[in-house]
XYZ file of C-alpha atoms in Angstrom:
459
model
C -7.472 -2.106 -0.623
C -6.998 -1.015 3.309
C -4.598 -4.113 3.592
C -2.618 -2.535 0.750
C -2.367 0.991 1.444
C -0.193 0.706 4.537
C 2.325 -0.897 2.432
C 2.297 1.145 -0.612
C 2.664 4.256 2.367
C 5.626 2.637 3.747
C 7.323 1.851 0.390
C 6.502 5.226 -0.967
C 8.226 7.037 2.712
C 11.246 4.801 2.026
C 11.668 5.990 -1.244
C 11.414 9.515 -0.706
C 13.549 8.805 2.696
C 16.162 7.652 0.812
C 16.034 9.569 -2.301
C 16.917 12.189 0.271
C 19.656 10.345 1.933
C 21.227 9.974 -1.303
C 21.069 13.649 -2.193
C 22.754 14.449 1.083
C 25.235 12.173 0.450
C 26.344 13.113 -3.192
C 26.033 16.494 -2.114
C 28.301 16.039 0.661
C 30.627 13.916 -1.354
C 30.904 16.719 -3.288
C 31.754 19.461 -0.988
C 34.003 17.344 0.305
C 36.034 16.206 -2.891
C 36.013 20.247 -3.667
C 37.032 21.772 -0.462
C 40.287 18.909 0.016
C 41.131 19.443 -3.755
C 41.327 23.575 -3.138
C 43.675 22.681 0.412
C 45.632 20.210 -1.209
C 45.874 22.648 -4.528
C 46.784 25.791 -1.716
C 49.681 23.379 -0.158
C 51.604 22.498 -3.518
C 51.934 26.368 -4.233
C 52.902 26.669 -0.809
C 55.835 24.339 -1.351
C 56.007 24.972 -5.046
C 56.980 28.757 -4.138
C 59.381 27.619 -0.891
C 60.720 25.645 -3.079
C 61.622 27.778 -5.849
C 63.172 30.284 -3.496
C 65.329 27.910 -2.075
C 66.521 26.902 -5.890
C 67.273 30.297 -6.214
C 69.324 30.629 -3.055
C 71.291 27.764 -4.263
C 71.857 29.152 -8.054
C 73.100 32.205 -6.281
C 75.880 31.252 -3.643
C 75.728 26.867 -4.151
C 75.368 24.490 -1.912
C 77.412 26.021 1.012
C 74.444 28.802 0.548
C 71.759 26.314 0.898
C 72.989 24.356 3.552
C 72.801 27.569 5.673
C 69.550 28.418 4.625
C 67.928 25.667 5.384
C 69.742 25.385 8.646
C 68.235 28.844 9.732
C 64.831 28.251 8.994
C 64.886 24.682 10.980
C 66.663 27.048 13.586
C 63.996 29.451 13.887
C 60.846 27.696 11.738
C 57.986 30.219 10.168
C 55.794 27.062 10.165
C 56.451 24.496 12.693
C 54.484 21.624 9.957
C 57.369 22.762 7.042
C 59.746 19.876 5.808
C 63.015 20.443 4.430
C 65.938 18.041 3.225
C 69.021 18.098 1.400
C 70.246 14.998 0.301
C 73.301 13.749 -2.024
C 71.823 12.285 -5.472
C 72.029 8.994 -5.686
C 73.745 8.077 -2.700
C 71.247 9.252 -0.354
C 73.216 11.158 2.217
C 71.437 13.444 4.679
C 73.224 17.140 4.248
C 70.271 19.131 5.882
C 66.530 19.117 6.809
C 64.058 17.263 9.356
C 63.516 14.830 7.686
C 64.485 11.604 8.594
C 64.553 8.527 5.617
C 62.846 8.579 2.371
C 62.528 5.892 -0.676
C 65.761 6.784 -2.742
C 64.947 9.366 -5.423
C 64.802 7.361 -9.036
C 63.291 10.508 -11.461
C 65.769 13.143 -12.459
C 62.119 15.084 -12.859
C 60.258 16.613 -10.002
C 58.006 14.061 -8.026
C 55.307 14.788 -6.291
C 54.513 12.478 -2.597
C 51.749 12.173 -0.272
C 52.855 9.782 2.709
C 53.402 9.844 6.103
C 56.778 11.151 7.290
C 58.408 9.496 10.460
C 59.531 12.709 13.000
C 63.671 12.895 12.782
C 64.741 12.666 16.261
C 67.079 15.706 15.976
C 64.318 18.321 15.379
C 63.258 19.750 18.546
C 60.591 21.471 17.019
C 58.703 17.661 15.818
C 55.761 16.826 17.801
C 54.751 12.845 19.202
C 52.082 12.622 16.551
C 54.232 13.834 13.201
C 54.279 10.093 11.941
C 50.761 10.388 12.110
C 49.876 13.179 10.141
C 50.209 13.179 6.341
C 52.553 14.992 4.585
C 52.730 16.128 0.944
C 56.391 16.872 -0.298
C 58.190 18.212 -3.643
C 61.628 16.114 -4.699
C 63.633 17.433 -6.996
C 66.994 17.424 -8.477
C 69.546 20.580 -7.716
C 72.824 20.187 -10.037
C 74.725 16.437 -10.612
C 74.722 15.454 -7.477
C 71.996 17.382 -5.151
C 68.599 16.815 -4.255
C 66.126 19.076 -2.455
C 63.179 18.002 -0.418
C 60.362 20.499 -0.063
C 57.487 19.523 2.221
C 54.113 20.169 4.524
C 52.675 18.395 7.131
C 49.415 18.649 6.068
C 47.822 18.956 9.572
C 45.469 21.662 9.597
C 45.010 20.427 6.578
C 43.997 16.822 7.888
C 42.419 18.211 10.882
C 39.909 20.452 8.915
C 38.790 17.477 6.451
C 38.122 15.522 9.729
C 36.051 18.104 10.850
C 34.021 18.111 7.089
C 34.015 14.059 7.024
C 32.256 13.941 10.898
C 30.046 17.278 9.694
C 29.240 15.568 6.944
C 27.991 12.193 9.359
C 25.983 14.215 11.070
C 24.094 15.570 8.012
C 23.549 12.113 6.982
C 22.334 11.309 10.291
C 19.837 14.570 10.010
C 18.955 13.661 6.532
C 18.299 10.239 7.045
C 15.735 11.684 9.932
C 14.394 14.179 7.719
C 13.869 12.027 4.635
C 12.003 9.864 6.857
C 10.023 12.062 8.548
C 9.357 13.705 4.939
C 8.880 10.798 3.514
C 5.961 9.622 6.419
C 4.321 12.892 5.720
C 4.299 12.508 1.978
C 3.448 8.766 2.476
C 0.462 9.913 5.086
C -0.723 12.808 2.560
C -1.125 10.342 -0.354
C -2.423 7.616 1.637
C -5.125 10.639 3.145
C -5.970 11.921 -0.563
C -6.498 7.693 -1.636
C -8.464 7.175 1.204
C -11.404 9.253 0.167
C -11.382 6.864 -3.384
C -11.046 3.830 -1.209
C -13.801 4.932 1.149
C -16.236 5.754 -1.362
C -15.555 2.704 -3.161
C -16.316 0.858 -0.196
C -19.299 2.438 0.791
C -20.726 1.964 -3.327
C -19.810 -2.097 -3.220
C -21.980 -1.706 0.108
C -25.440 -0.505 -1.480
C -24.840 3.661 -1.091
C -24.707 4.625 -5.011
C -25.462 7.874 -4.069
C -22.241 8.411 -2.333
C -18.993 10.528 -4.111
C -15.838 11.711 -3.354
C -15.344 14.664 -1.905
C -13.444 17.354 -4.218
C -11.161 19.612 -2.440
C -10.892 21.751 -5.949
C -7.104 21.566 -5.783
C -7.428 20.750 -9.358
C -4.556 18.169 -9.059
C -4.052 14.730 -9.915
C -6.488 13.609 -7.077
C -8.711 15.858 -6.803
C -9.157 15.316 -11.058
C -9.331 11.685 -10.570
C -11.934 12.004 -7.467
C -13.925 14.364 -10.424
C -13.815 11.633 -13.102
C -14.514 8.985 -10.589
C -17.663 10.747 -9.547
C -18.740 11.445 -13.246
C -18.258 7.516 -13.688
C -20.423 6.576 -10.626
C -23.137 9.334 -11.999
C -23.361 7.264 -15.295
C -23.305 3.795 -13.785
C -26.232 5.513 -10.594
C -28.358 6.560 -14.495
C -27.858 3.399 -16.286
C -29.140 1.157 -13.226
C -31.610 4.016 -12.794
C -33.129 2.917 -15.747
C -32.872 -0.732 -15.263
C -34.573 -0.345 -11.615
C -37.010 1.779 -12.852
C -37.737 -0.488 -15.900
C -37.661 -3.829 -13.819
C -40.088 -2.088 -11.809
C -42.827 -0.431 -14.599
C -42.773 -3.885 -16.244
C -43.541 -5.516 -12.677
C -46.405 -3.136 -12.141
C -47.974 -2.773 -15.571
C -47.495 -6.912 -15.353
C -49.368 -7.346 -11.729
C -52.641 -5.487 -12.756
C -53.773 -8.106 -16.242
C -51.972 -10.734 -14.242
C -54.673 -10.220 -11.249
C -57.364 -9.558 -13.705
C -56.701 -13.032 -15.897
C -56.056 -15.257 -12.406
C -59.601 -13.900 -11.350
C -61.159 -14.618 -14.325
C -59.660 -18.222 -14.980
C -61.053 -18.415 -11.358
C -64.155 -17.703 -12.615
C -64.178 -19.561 -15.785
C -63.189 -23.106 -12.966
C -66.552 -21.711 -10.657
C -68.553 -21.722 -13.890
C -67.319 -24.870 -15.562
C -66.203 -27.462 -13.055
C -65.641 -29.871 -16.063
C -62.737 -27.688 -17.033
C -61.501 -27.665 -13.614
C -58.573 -29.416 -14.288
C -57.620 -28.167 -17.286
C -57.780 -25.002 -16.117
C -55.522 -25.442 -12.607
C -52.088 -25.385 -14.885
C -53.087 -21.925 -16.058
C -53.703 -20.553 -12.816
C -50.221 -22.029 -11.696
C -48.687 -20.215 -14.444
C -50.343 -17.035 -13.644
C -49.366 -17.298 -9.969
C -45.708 -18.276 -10.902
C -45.391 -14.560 -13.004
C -47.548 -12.649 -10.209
C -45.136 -13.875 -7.485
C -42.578 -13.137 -10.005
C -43.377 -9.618 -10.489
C -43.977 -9.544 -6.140
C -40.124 -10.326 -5.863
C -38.867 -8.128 -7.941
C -40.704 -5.212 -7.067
C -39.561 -6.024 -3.773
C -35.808 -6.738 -4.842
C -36.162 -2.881 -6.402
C -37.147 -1.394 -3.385
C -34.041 -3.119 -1.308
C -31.765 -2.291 -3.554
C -32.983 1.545 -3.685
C -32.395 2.244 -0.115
C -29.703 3.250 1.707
C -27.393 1.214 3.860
C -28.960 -0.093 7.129
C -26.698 2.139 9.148
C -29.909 4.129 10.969
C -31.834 1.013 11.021
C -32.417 0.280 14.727
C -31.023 -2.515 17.159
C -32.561 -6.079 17.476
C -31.753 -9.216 18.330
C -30.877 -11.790 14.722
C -31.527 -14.744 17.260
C -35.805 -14.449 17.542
C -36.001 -13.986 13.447
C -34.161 -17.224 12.778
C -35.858 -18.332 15.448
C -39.367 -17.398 14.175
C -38.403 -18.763 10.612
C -37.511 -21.636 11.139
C -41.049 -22.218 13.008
C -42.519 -21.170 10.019
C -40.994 -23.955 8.162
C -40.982 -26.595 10.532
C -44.618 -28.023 8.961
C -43.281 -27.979 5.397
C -39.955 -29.682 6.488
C -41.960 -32.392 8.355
C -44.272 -32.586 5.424
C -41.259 -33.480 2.888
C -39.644 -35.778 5.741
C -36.823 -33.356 6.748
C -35.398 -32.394 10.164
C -34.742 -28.562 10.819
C -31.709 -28.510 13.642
C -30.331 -25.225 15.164
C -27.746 -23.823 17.247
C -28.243 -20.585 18.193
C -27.095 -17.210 20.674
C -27.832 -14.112 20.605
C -26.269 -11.858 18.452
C -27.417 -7.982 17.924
C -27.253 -6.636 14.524
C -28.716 -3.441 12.915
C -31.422 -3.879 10.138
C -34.706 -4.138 8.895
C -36.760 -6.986 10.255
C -38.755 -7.300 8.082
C -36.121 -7.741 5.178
C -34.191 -9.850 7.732
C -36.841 -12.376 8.024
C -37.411 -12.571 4.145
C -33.736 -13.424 3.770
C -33.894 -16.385 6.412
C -37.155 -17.200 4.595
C -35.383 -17.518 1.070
C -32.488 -19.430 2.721
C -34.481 -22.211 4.446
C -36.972 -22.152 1.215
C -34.011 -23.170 -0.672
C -32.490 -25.377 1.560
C -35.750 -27.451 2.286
C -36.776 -27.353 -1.188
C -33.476 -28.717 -2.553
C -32.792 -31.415 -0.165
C -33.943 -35.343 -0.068
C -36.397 -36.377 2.255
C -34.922 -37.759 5.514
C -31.881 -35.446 5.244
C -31.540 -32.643 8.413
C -30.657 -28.793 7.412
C -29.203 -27.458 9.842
C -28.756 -23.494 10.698
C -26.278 -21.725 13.344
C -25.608 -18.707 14.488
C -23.006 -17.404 16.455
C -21.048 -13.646 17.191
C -17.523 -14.017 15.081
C -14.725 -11.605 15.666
C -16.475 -8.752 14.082
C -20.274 -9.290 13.633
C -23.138 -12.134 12.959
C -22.190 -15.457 11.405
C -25.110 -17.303 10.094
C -25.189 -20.459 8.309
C -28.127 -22.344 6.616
C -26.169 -25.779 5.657
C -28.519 -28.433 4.007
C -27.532 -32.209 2.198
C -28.887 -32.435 -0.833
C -27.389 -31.847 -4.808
C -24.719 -28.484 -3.734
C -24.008 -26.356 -6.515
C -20.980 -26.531 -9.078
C -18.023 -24.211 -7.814
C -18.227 -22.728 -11.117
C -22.129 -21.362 -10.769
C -21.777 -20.211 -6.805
C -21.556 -16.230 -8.229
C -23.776 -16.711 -10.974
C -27.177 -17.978 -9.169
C -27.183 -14.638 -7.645
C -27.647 -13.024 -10.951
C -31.652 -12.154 -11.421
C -33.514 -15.440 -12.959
C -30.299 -17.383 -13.138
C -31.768 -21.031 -12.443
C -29.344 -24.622 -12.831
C -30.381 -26.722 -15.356
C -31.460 -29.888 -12.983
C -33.515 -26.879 -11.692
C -35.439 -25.643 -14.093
C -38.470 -27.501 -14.062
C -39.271 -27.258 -9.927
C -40.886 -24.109 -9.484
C -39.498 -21.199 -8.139
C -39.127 -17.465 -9.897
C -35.090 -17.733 -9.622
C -35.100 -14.380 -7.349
C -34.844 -15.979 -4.100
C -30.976 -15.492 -4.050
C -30.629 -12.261 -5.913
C -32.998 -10.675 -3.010
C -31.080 -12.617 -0.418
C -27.817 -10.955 -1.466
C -29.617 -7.732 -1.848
C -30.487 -7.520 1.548
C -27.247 -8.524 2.765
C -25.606 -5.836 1.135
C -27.780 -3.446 2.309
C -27.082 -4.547 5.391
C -23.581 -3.908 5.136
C -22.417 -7.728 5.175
C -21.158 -10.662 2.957
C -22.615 -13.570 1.551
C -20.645 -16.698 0.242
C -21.851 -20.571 -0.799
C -19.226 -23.403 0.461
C -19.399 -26.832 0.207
C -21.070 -28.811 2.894
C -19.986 -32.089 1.640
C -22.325 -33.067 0.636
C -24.909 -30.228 0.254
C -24.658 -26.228 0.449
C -23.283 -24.198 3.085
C -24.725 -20.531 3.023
C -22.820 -18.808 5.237
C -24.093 -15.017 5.436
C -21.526 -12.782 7.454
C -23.513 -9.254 9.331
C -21.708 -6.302 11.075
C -22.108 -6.603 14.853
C -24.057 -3.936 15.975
C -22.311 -0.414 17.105
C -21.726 0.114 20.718
């Protein structure tokens, strides 16, 4: 899960990032589309009007009239951006205005233009940059034979919807900045709030049952998943309550009788050595279920502690060490080599539980491989802790029942009738999880590979 928050973060800042983006931009698309329709909207009643008073001029005194009139106000302009042209319909001939050529009008109705409007070089009042600047003009039809041209050079106009388009850049640039840096705070919040779940989670896969989320009593959707996680973890912590404790009454109400009929079949072989034989499978038996009810009592107090995390320096390298001295007879006994390659490595544990997990591991691996065969264990510092491996050449196990021979009294079939209580693996992983590590069986072609993985010790 800590390899997939990062990238649920970054997708979830990139959404909100440009979720934001896109609101500035619609937003700003909008302004814009409603501020150039209300200028372009002011400019045809503008013209509309200066057009409708020249009309009148021209119903009034004809086109003598108009001629003048539009002469005098090129001659002395109100508005240096206004466009004016008289023209003779259809022909095309220039009679008066600024305005120098124009598509021959084809309507006998008013059209409306929009296009750019070369400067006529006559009108010392146009500017080097008039072709540039859009203009929006009225044509219309005065009479048989007369048409008027009514016009703006829409250059404040133009200039002040440059202004809004760059404005408008520059809030996309600041949005895009903000989303992001909302987005990374959002992303960082959410990722904060999961990180208690993940945390906990973590810490219960590691052993520490008695661990919870911490409620903030926001009473949001966190902090009321955090509560229902919690509630879930207090159900699971009672129903393996009860197991543990069960497991653990059986395995003491068990080890008392169990003592008391070994003793007494002990007795019954000193009074009768006759029945001697007969009476060594029995005791067997009873020492099979009395070393039985030994592991799992001690499996149920490993798995009711803590993590290891106050457990105290020492060095992994003298236990396997030690170990495997303790099985170097029994090895030699059954024809097998022990090899090692070893180094120092510091861990933080229990020594005592340490050494019965090494135990279990080279019990197994001498007791499950042919005679003349080598196991061989190593131990070296990985990247981020203890790397120890117990690798032996006999049978393996099936791919399919590496997870389930760490399940309590979970024995293979081609097992079953070598003795053994079928703990020796459930109270290796035990310990290794209280220990904060990993345990995983590869294939050592042939044989089993335990490889057994142990946080390096802090500082």
């Amino acid at each position: 899960m800590r390899g997939r928050l990062p990238s649920t973060s970054v997708r979830l800042a990139a959404v909100v990032g440009l979720s934001f983006l896109l609101g500035f931009a619609l937003l700003g698309g909008l302004v814009y589309f409603t501020v150039s329709s209300l200028l372009y909207a002011d400019a045809r009643e503008v013209i509309r009007v200066d057009a409708a008073g020249l009309a009148d001029v021209y119903q009034q005194g004809g086109e003598e009239a108009l001629i003048a009139e539009l002469r005098q106000r090129l001659a002395q302009p109100a508005d240096a951006d206004a466009l004016y042209g008289l023209r003779r319909w259809p022909a095309g001939e220039s009679l008066a205005g600024n305005i120098a050529a124009l598509p021959r009008l084809t309507r006998a109705k008013p059209v409306w233009e929009r296009l750019r409007v070369p400067a006529d070089p006559t009108d010392a009042n146009a500017g080097a940059d008039d072709a540039n600047v859009p203009s929006l003009l009225l044509r219309q039809r005065l009479g048989p034979n007369l048409e008027l041209i009514t016009g703006l050079r829409l250059r404040s106009e133009s200039g002040f919807l440059a202004l809004g388009i760059r404005t408008i850049w520059i809030a996309l640039l600041l949005a895009a900045v903000l989303g992001v840096l909302l987005g990374g705070v959002i992303a960082r919040w959410v990722s904060h709030r999961l990180r208690r779940i993940e945390d906990t989670v973590a810490r219960v896969g590691e052993g520490d049952i008695d661990r919870r989320v911490i409620s903030d009593g926001s009473g949001d959707a966190f902090d009321l998943l955090a509560l229902r996680f919690n509630r879930m973890l207090d159900r699971i912590q009672v129903l393996l309550s009860g197991v543990r404790e069960a497991t653990d009454h059986i395995a003491h109400d068990l080890r008392t009788p169990l003592t008391r009929l070994r003793t007494r079949l002990e007795m019954l072989r000193a009074d009768s050595p006759s029945s001697a034989a007969a009476l060594e499978p029995a005791i067997a038996e009873v020492d099979q279920l009395l070393q039985s009810s030994q592991a799992l009592l001690r499996l149920a107090r490993v798995e009711a502690q803590p993590p290891a995390s106050d457990d105290p320096l020492r060095d992994l390298e003298p236990l396997v060490r030690d170990a495997m001295e303790l099985y170097e007879p029994i090895a030699a006994e059954r024809g097998i080599r022990l090899g090692a390659q070893l180094e120092p490595v510091p861990v933080q544990g229990d020594a005592d539980q340490l050494f019965q997990m090494l135990i279990n591991l080279l019990d197994n691996a001498v007791k499950y491989s042919p005679a003349g065969q080598q196991v061989t264990v190593s131990l070296a510092l990985d990247a981020g802790g203890a790397r120890l491996e117990v690798a032996d050449q006999g049978s393996g196990i099936p791919v399919e029942d590496r997870e389930r021979v760490f399940d309590r009294f979970h024995r293979l079939e081609k097992h079953r009738g070598s003795p053994g209580t079928g703990l020796g693996l459930s109270l290796v992983r035990a310990i290794v999880l209280r220990h904060r590590g990993q345990i995983r069986l590869a294939d050592n072609q042939p044989g089993l590979r335990v490889v057994v993985w142990l946080p390096r010790a802090r500082g």
